[in-house]
Amino acid sequence: MPIETSSDAWQSATEPPTAEEIVTDFLRNNPNKAFTLRELANKTDMADWDSALERFEDKEKMDSEDFYDRYPADEDHPTVISESGITNDLYLKIRHLSQRGIIDVREVDATEIETPFEVYGNPEDPGTVLAIAYTADS
């Protein structure tokens, strides 16, 4: 049911923060740290990579019937595909913030991180991943 824009509920409501604001605030509150794109998606509650990867690993170990009983296809059971879509959207927002000079994005040596299966980096150099940090000058 629609809400009337003249109602108190609408008039007293606040605008939710944008993804850009959430990311910027998170990075500002974690100075001197850089995060991979997937870590950033997880820590800002935009994606649930831990659950998606657990599901992915379980799929390799379980027969199909048991797997789909445990992980029905619904919004409460994130998949690698669903989280990739969310993270790809976040990547575009990250690039926009970087172009504006609000955050720094760098390609770092993949051996420097502890996040397994991190795929966001330079496709021509699979030994690198993207790392994102707040720009102190912002």
Short mmCIF file of N, CA and C in Angstrom, two decimals:
data_model
loop_
_atom_site.label_atom_id
_atom_site.label_comp_id
_atom_site.label_asym_id
_atom_site.label_seq_id
_atom_site.Cartn_x
_atom_site.Cartn_y
_atom_site.Cartn_z
N MET A 1 0.85 -1.17 0.00
CA MET A 1 0.00 0.00 0.00
C MET A 1 0.90 1.24 0.00
N PRO A 2 0.66 2.17 -0.89
CA PRO A 2 1.49 3.37 -0.96
C PRO A 2 1.32 4.26 0.28
N ILE A 3 2.34 5.02 0.57
CA ILE A 3 2.30 5.99 1.67
C ILE A 3 2.02 7.36 1.06
N GLU A 4 1.11 8.05 1.63
CA GLU A 4 0.83 9.41 1.17
C GLU A 4 2.01 10.31 1.53
N THR A 5 2.47 11.07 0.57
CA THR A 5 3.63 11.95 0.84
C THR A 5 3.27 13.13 1.72
N SER A 6 1.99 13.34 1.93
CA SER A 6 1.57 14.41 2.84
C SER A 6 1.43 13.89 4.28
N SER A 7 1.58 12.58 4.47
CA SER A 7 1.41 11.99 5.81
C SER A 7 2.59 12.30 6.72
N ASP A 8 2.34 12.22 8.03
CA ASP A 8 3.40 12.42 9.02
C ASP A 8 4.52 11.39 8.85
N ALA A 9 4.13 10.15 8.51
CA ALA A 9 5.15 9.10 8.33
C ALA A 9 6.15 9.49 7.26
N TRP A 10 5.65 10.04 6.16
CA TRP A 10 6.55 10.45 5.07
C TRP A 10 7.29 11.74 5.43
N GLN A 11 6.58 12.71 5.95
CA GLN A 11 7.15 14.02 6.24
C GLN A 11 8.24 13.95 7.32
N SER A 12 8.09 13.04 8.28
CA SER A 12 9.07 12.95 9.37
C SER A 12 10.19 11.94 9.09
N ALA A 13 10.09 11.24 7.97
CA ALA A 13 11.10 10.22 7.64
C ALA A 13 12.40 10.88 7.17
N THR A 14 13.50 10.16 7.37
CA THR A 14 14.80 10.66 6.90
C THR A 14 15.24 9.86 5.68
N GLU A 15 16.07 10.48 4.89
CA GLU A 15 16.59 9.81 3.70
C GLU A 15 17.68 8.82 4.14
N PRO A 16 17.65 7.58 3.65
CA PRO A 16 18.67 6.61 4.05
C PRO A 16 20.03 6.99 3.44
N PRO A 17 21.11 6.56 4.08
CA PRO A 17 22.43 6.88 3.51
C PRO A 17 22.65 6.13 2.19
N THR A 18 23.39 6.74 1.31
CA THR A 18 23.73 6.09 0.05
C THR A 18 24.86 5.09 0.28
N ALA A 19 25.06 4.20 -0.67
CA ALA A 19 26.18 3.25 -0.58
C ALA A 19 27.50 4.01 -0.49
N GLU A 20 27.60 5.10 -1.24
CA GLU A 20 28.83 5.90 -1.21
C GLU A 20 29.09 6.46 0.19
N GLU A 21 28.03 6.93 0.85
CA GLU A 21 28.18 7.47 2.21
C GLU A 21 28.57 6.36 3.20
N ILE A 22 27.95 5.21 3.06
CA ILE A 22 28.26 4.08 3.95
C ILE A 22 29.72 3.68 3.80
N VAL A 23 30.19 3.56 2.57
CA VAL A 23 31.59 3.17 2.32
C VAL A 23 32.54 4.24 2.84
N THR A 24 32.26 5.49 2.53
CA THR A 24 33.15 6.57 2.96
C THR A 24 33.23 6.64 4.48
N ASP A 25 32.08 6.53 5.16
CA ASP A 25 32.08 6.55 6.63
C ASP A 25 32.86 5.37 7.20
N PHE A 26 32.65 4.18 6.63
CA PHE A 26 33.37 3.01 7.12
C PHE A 26 34.88 3.19 6.98
N LEU A 27 35.32 3.63 5.81
CA LEU A 27 36.76 3.81 5.59
C LEU A 27 37.32 4.93 6.47
N ARG A 28 36.56 6.01 6.63
CA ARG A 28 37.01 7.11 7.49
C ARG A 28 37.17 6.63 8.94
N ASN A 29 36.29 5.72 9.36
CA ASN A 29 36.35 5.20 10.73
C ASN A 29 37.38 4.09 10.90
N ASN A 30 38.04 3.71 9.83
CA ASN A 30 39.10 2.69 9.87
C ASN A 30 40.35 3.24 9.19
N PRO A 31 40.92 4.31 9.78
CA PRO A 31 42.08 4.94 9.14
C PRO A 31 43.28 4.00 9.08
N ASN A 32 44.13 4.25 8.12
CA ASN A 32 45.38 3.49 7.95
C ASN A 32 45.15 2.01 7.66
N LYS A 33 43.97 1.69 7.13
CA LYS A 33 43.67 0.31 6.73
C LYS A 33 43.09 0.34 5.33
N ALA A 34 43.47 -0.65 4.54
CA ALA A 34 42.90 -0.82 3.21
C ALA A 34 42.17 -2.16 3.18
N PHE A 35 41.06 -2.20 2.49
CA PHE A 35 40.22 -3.39 2.43
C PHE A 35 40.04 -3.81 0.98
N THR A 36 39.92 -5.12 0.76
CA THR A 36 39.58 -5.58 -0.57
C THR A 36 38.11 -5.24 -0.81
N LEU A 37 37.72 -5.29 -2.06
CA LEU A 37 36.34 -4.97 -2.41
C LEU A 37 35.36 -5.90 -1.71
N ARG A 38 35.70 -7.17 -1.67
CA ARG A 38 34.81 -8.13 -1.02
C ARG A 38 34.75 -7.91 0.49
N GLU A 39 35.89 -7.60 1.11
CA GLU A 39 35.88 -7.29 2.55
C GLU A 39 35.00 -6.08 2.82
N LEU A 40 35.13 -5.08 1.97
CA LEU A 40 34.35 -3.86 2.14
C LEU A 40 32.85 -4.15 1.99
N ALA A 41 32.49 -4.96 1.03
CA ALA A 41 31.08 -5.35 0.85
C ALA A 41 30.57 -6.08 2.09
N ASN A 42 31.38 -6.98 2.64
CA ASN A 42 30.99 -7.72 3.85
C ASN A 42 30.87 -6.80 5.06
N LYS A 43 31.88 -5.99 5.30
CA LYS A 43 31.94 -5.19 6.52
C LYS A 43 30.92 -4.07 6.54
N THR A 44 30.43 -3.65 5.38
CA THR A 44 29.39 -2.62 5.34
C THR A 44 28.00 -3.24 5.19
N ASP A 45 27.94 -4.56 5.30
CA ASP A 45 26.67 -5.31 5.23
C ASP A 45 25.95 -5.14 3.89
N MET A 46 26.71 -4.87 2.85
CA MET A 46 26.10 -4.80 1.51
C MET A 46 26.03 -6.17 0.87
N ALA A 47 26.92 -7.06 1.27
CA ALA A 47 26.94 -8.42 0.73
C ALA A 47 27.33 -9.38 1.86
N ASP A 48 27.08 -10.64 1.63
CA ASP A 48 27.41 -11.67 2.62
C ASP A 48 28.25 -12.74 1.94
N TRP A 49 29.50 -12.39 1.70
CA TRP A 49 30.41 -13.31 1.01
C TRP A 49 30.73 -14.54 1.83
N ASP A 50 30.79 -14.39 3.14
CA ASP A 50 31.12 -15.56 3.97
C ASP A 50 30.09 -16.67 3.75
N SER A 51 28.81 -16.31 3.77
CA SER A 51 27.75 -17.31 3.56
C SER A 51 27.78 -17.85 2.13
N ALA A 52 28.02 -16.96 1.17
CA ALA A 52 28.04 -17.41 -0.23
C ALA A 52 29.17 -18.39 -0.48
N LEU A 53 30.33 -18.13 0.10
CA LEU A 53 31.47 -19.05 -0.10
C LEU A 53 31.26 -20.36 0.65
N GLU A 54 30.64 -20.29 1.82
CA GLU A 54 30.32 -21.53 2.55
C GLU A 54 29.37 -22.38 1.71
N ARG A 55 28.38 -21.74 1.12
CA ARG A 55 27.44 -22.46 0.26
C ARG A 55 28.15 -23.07 -0.94
N PHE A 56 29.04 -22.29 -1.54
CA PHE A 56 29.79 -22.76 -2.71
C PHE A 56 30.63 -23.99 -2.35
N GLU A 57 31.32 -23.94 -1.21
CA GLU A 57 32.15 -25.06 -0.78
C GLU A 57 31.29 -26.29 -0.44
N ASP A 58 30.14 -26.07 0.18
CA ASP A 58 29.23 -27.18 0.51
C ASP A 58 28.70 -27.85 -0.74
N LYS A 59 28.47 -27.07 -1.79
CA LYS A 59 27.92 -27.64 -3.03
C LYS A 59 28.86 -28.69 -3.60
N GLU A 60 30.15 -28.49 -3.40
CA GLU A 60 31.13 -29.44 -3.90
C GLU A 60 31.11 -30.75 -3.09
N LYS A 61 30.65 -30.70 -1.83
CA LYS A 61 30.71 -31.85 -0.95
C LYS A 61 29.39 -32.61 -0.81
N MET A 62 28.28 -31.96 -1.15
CA MET A 62 26.96 -32.55 -0.87
C MET A 62 26.30 -33.02 -2.16
N ASP A 63 25.39 -34.00 -2.03
CA ASP A 63 24.62 -34.35 -3.22
C ASP A 63 23.54 -33.28 -3.42
N SER A 64 23.02 -33.20 -4.62
CA SER A 64 22.12 -32.11 -5.02
C SER A 64 20.90 -31.99 -4.11
N GLU A 65 20.26 -33.09 -3.78
CA GLU A 65 19.04 -33.02 -2.98
C GLU A 65 19.32 -32.44 -1.60
N ASP A 66 20.38 -32.92 -0.94
CA ASP A 66 20.73 -32.39 0.39
C ASP A 66 21.12 -30.92 0.30
N PHE A 67 21.84 -30.58 -0.75
CA PHE A 67 22.29 -29.20 -0.91
C PHE A 67 21.10 -28.25 -1.04
N TYR A 68 20.15 -28.57 -1.91
CA TYR A 68 19.01 -27.67 -2.12
C TYR A 68 18.03 -27.69 -0.96
N ASP A 69 18.02 -28.76 -0.16
CA ASP A 69 17.25 -28.75 1.09
C ASP A 69 17.86 -27.77 2.07
N ARG A 70 19.19 -27.78 2.16
CA ARG A 70 19.89 -26.90 3.10
C ARG A 70 19.91 -25.45 2.61
N TYR A 71 20.02 -25.25 1.31
CA TYR A 71 20.14 -23.91 0.74
C TYR A 71 19.06 -23.68 -0.32
N PRO A 72 17.84 -23.43 0.10
CA PRO A 72 16.82 -23.14 -0.91
C PRO A 72 17.17 -21.85 -1.66
N ALA A 73 16.65 -21.73 -2.85
CA ALA A 73 16.94 -20.55 -3.68
C ALA A 73 16.05 -19.39 -3.21
N ASP A 74 16.52 -18.65 -2.21
CA ASP A 74 15.78 -17.50 -1.72
C ASP A 74 16.76 -16.44 -1.22
N GLU A 75 16.22 -15.30 -0.82
CA GLU A 75 17.08 -14.18 -0.44
C GLU A 75 17.85 -14.40 0.86
N ASP A 76 17.47 -15.38 1.65
CA ASP A 76 18.19 -15.67 2.89
C ASP A 76 19.42 -16.53 2.68
N HIS A 77 19.64 -17.00 1.46
CA HIS A 77 20.77 -17.87 1.16
C HIS A 77 21.56 -17.30 -0.01
N PRO A 78 22.48 -16.37 0.29
CA PRO A 78 23.23 -15.72 -0.79
C PRO A 78 24.09 -16.71 -1.57
N THR A 79 24.22 -16.43 -2.85
CA THR A 79 25.04 -17.26 -3.72
C THR A 79 26.22 -16.42 -4.21
N VAL A 80 27.20 -17.09 -4.77
CA VAL A 80 28.33 -16.37 -5.35
C VAL A 80 27.82 -15.43 -6.45
N ILE A 81 26.85 -15.87 -7.21
CA ILE A 81 26.30 -15.02 -8.28
C ILE A 81 25.59 -13.80 -7.70
N SER A 82 24.75 -13.99 -6.69
CA SER A 82 24.03 -12.84 -6.13
C SER A 82 24.99 -11.84 -5.49
N GLU A 83 25.97 -12.33 -4.78
CA GLU A 83 26.91 -11.43 -4.11
C GLU A 83 27.85 -10.77 -5.12
N SER A 84 28.14 -11.46 -6.22
CA SER A 84 28.97 -10.86 -7.26
C SER A 84 28.26 -9.65 -7.88
N GLY A 85 26.95 -9.77 -8.10
CA GLY A 85 26.19 -8.66 -8.64
C GLY A 85 26.24 -7.45 -7.72
N ILE A 86 26.03 -7.68 -6.44
CA ILE A 86 26.08 -6.60 -5.45
C ILE A 86 27.47 -5.99 -5.42
N THR A 87 28.49 -6.83 -5.41
CA THR A 87 29.87 -6.35 -5.32
C THR A 87 30.28 -5.62 -6.59
N ASN A 88 29.81 -6.07 -7.73
CA ASN A 88 30.11 -5.34 -8.96
C ASN A 88 29.49 -3.95 -8.94
N ASP A 89 28.28 -3.82 -8.42
CA ASP A 89 27.68 -2.49 -8.26
C ASP A 89 28.52 -1.63 -7.33
N LEU A 90 28.99 -2.23 -6.24
CA LEU A 90 29.83 -1.51 -5.30
C LEU A 90 31.13 -1.06 -5.97
N TYR A 91 31.69 -1.91 -6.83
CA TYR A 91 32.91 -1.57 -7.56
C TYR A 91 32.73 -0.28 -8.34
N LEU A 92 31.59 -0.13 -9.01
CA LEU A 92 31.33 1.10 -9.78
C LEU A 92 31.27 2.32 -8.86
N LYS A 93 30.67 2.16 -7.70
CA LYS A 93 30.60 3.26 -6.74
C LYS A 93 31.99 3.60 -6.20
N ILE A 94 32.80 2.56 -5.97
CA ILE A 94 34.17 2.75 -5.50
C ILE A 94 34.98 3.55 -6.53
N ARG A 95 34.86 3.19 -7.78
CA ARG A 95 35.58 3.91 -8.84
C ARG A 95 35.15 5.37 -8.89
N HIS A 96 33.87 5.64 -8.70
CA HIS A 96 33.37 7.01 -8.71
C HIS A 96 33.97 7.79 -7.53
N LEU A 97 33.99 7.20 -6.34
CA LEU A 97 34.58 7.85 -5.17
C LEU A 97 36.08 8.08 -5.38
N SER A 98 36.74 7.15 -6.02
CA SER A 98 38.17 7.28 -6.31
C SER A 98 38.43 8.43 -7.28
N GLN A 99 37.62 8.52 -8.31
CA GLN A 99 37.77 9.60 -9.28
C GLN A 99 37.55 10.97 -8.64
N ARG A 100 36.73 11.02 -7.63
CA ARG A 100 36.48 12.27 -6.91
C ARG A 100 37.54 12.56 -5.86
N GLY A 101 38.49 11.63 -5.67
CA GLY A 101 39.58 11.83 -4.72
C GLY A 101 39.21 11.59 -3.27
N ILE A 102 38.08 10.91 -3.03
CA ILE A 102 37.63 10.65 -1.66
C ILE A 102 38.29 9.41 -1.08
N ILE A 103 38.54 8.43 -1.92
CA ILE A 103 39.19 7.19 -1.48
C ILE A 103 40.33 6.87 -2.43
N ASP A 104 41.25 6.04 -1.97
CA ASP A 104 42.35 5.53 -2.78
C ASP A 104 42.06 4.08 -3.14
N VAL A 105 42.30 3.73 -4.39
CA VAL A 105 42.18 2.35 -4.85
C VAL A 105 43.52 1.97 -5.45
N ARG A 106 44.08 0.87 -4.97
CA ARG A 106 45.38 0.42 -5.47
C ARG A 106 45.35 -1.07 -5.75
N GLU A 107 46.20 -1.47 -6.68
CA GLU A 107 46.40 -2.90 -6.94
C GLU A 107 47.55 -3.35 -6.05
N VAL A 108 47.27 -4.29 -5.16
CA VAL A 108 48.30 -4.78 -4.26
C VAL A 108 48.56 -6.26 -4.51
N ASP A 109 49.71 -6.70 -4.08
CA ASP A 109 50.10 -8.10 -4.21
C ASP A 109 49.10 -8.98 -3.45
N ALA A 110 48.54 -9.95 -4.12
CA ALA A 110 47.51 -10.80 -3.52
C ALA A 110 48.03 -11.59 -2.33
N THR A 111 49.32 -11.82 -2.24
CA THR A 111 49.84 -12.57 -1.11
C THR A 111 49.82 -11.75 0.18
N GLU A 112 49.51 -10.46 0.07
CA GLU A 112 49.47 -9.58 1.25
C GLU A 112 48.13 -9.62 1.96
N ILE A 113 47.15 -10.32 1.41
CA ILE A 113 45.83 -10.34 2.03
C ILE A 113 45.49 -11.75 2.50
N GLU A 114 44.52 -11.81 3.39
CA GLU A 114 44.10 -13.10 3.93
C GLU A 114 42.76 -13.55 3.39
N THR A 115 42.16 -12.78 2.50
CA THR A 115 40.84 -13.12 1.96
C THR A 115 41.00 -14.14 0.84
N PRO A 116 40.50 -15.35 1.01
CA PRO A 116 40.62 -16.32 -0.07
C PRO A 116 39.67 -16.01 -1.22
N PHE A 117 40.00 -16.43 -2.39
CA PHE A 117 39.15 -16.31 -3.56
C PHE A 117 38.83 -14.86 -3.93
N GLU A 118 39.69 -13.93 -3.60
CA GLU A 118 39.43 -12.54 -3.97
C GLU A 118 39.67 -12.40 -5.47
N VAL A 119 38.67 -11.99 -6.20
CA VAL A 119 38.78 -11.95 -7.66
C VAL A 119 38.82 -10.55 -8.23
N TYR A 120 38.67 -9.55 -7.40
CA TYR A 120 38.65 -8.19 -7.91
C TYR A 120 40.06 -7.62 -7.93
N GLY A 121 40.61 -7.55 -9.11
CA GLY A 121 41.97 -7.03 -9.30
C GLY A 121 42.20 -6.82 -10.77
N ASN A 122 43.44 -6.84 -11.16
CA ASN A 122 43.82 -6.64 -12.55
C ASN A 122 43.72 -7.98 -13.27
N PRO A 123 42.82 -8.12 -14.24
CA PRO A 123 42.67 -9.41 -14.92
C PRO A 123 43.92 -9.82 -15.68
N GLU A 124 44.77 -8.85 -16.02
CA GLU A 124 46.01 -9.17 -16.72
C GLU A 124 47.11 -9.61 -15.76
N ASP A 125 46.90 -9.38 -14.47
CA ASP A 125 47.86 -9.80 -13.45
C ASP A 125 47.10 -10.42 -12.29
N PRO A 126 46.80 -11.72 -12.37
CA PRO A 126 45.99 -12.35 -11.33
C PRO A 126 46.66 -12.38 -9.96
N GLY A 127 47.90 -11.94 -9.88
CA GLY A 127 48.58 -11.89 -8.59
C GLY A 127 48.28 -10.63 -7.81
N THR A 128 47.37 -9.79 -8.33
CA THR A 128 47.02 -8.55 -7.64
C THR A 128 45.54 -8.53 -7.29
N VAL A 129 45.21 -7.75 -6.28
CA VAL A 129 43.81 -7.50 -5.90
C VAL A 129 43.66 -6.00 -5.65
N LEU A 130 42.41 -5.53 -5.72
CA LEU A 130 42.15 -4.15 -5.40
C LEU A 130 42.08 -3.97 -3.90
N ALA A 131 42.68 -2.92 -3.41
CA ALA A 131 42.59 -2.55 -2.01
C ALA A 131 42.12 -1.11 -1.95
N ILE A 132 41.23 -0.82 -1.02
CA ILE A 132 40.57 0.48 -0.94
C ILE A 132 40.77 1.06 0.44
N ALA A 133 41.14 2.36 0.48
CA ALA A 133 41.36 3.06 1.76
C ALA A 133 40.83 4.48 1.65
N TYR A 134 40.58 5.08 2.79
CA TYR A 134 40.14 6.47 2.83
C TYR A 134 41.30 7.38 2.49
N THR A 135 41.06 8.42 1.72
CA THR A 135 42.09 9.39 1.40
C THR A 135 42.15 10.40 2.53
N ALA A 136 43.28 10.49 3.17
CA ALA A 136 43.44 11.37 4.32
C ALA A 136 43.20 12.83 3.96
N ASP A 137 43.39 13.20 2.71
CA ASP A 137 43.22 14.58 2.28
C ASP A 137 41.76 14.98 2.09
N SER A 138 40.85 14.02 2.17
CA SER A 138 39.43 14.30 1.88
C SER A 138 38.81 15.15 2.97
#
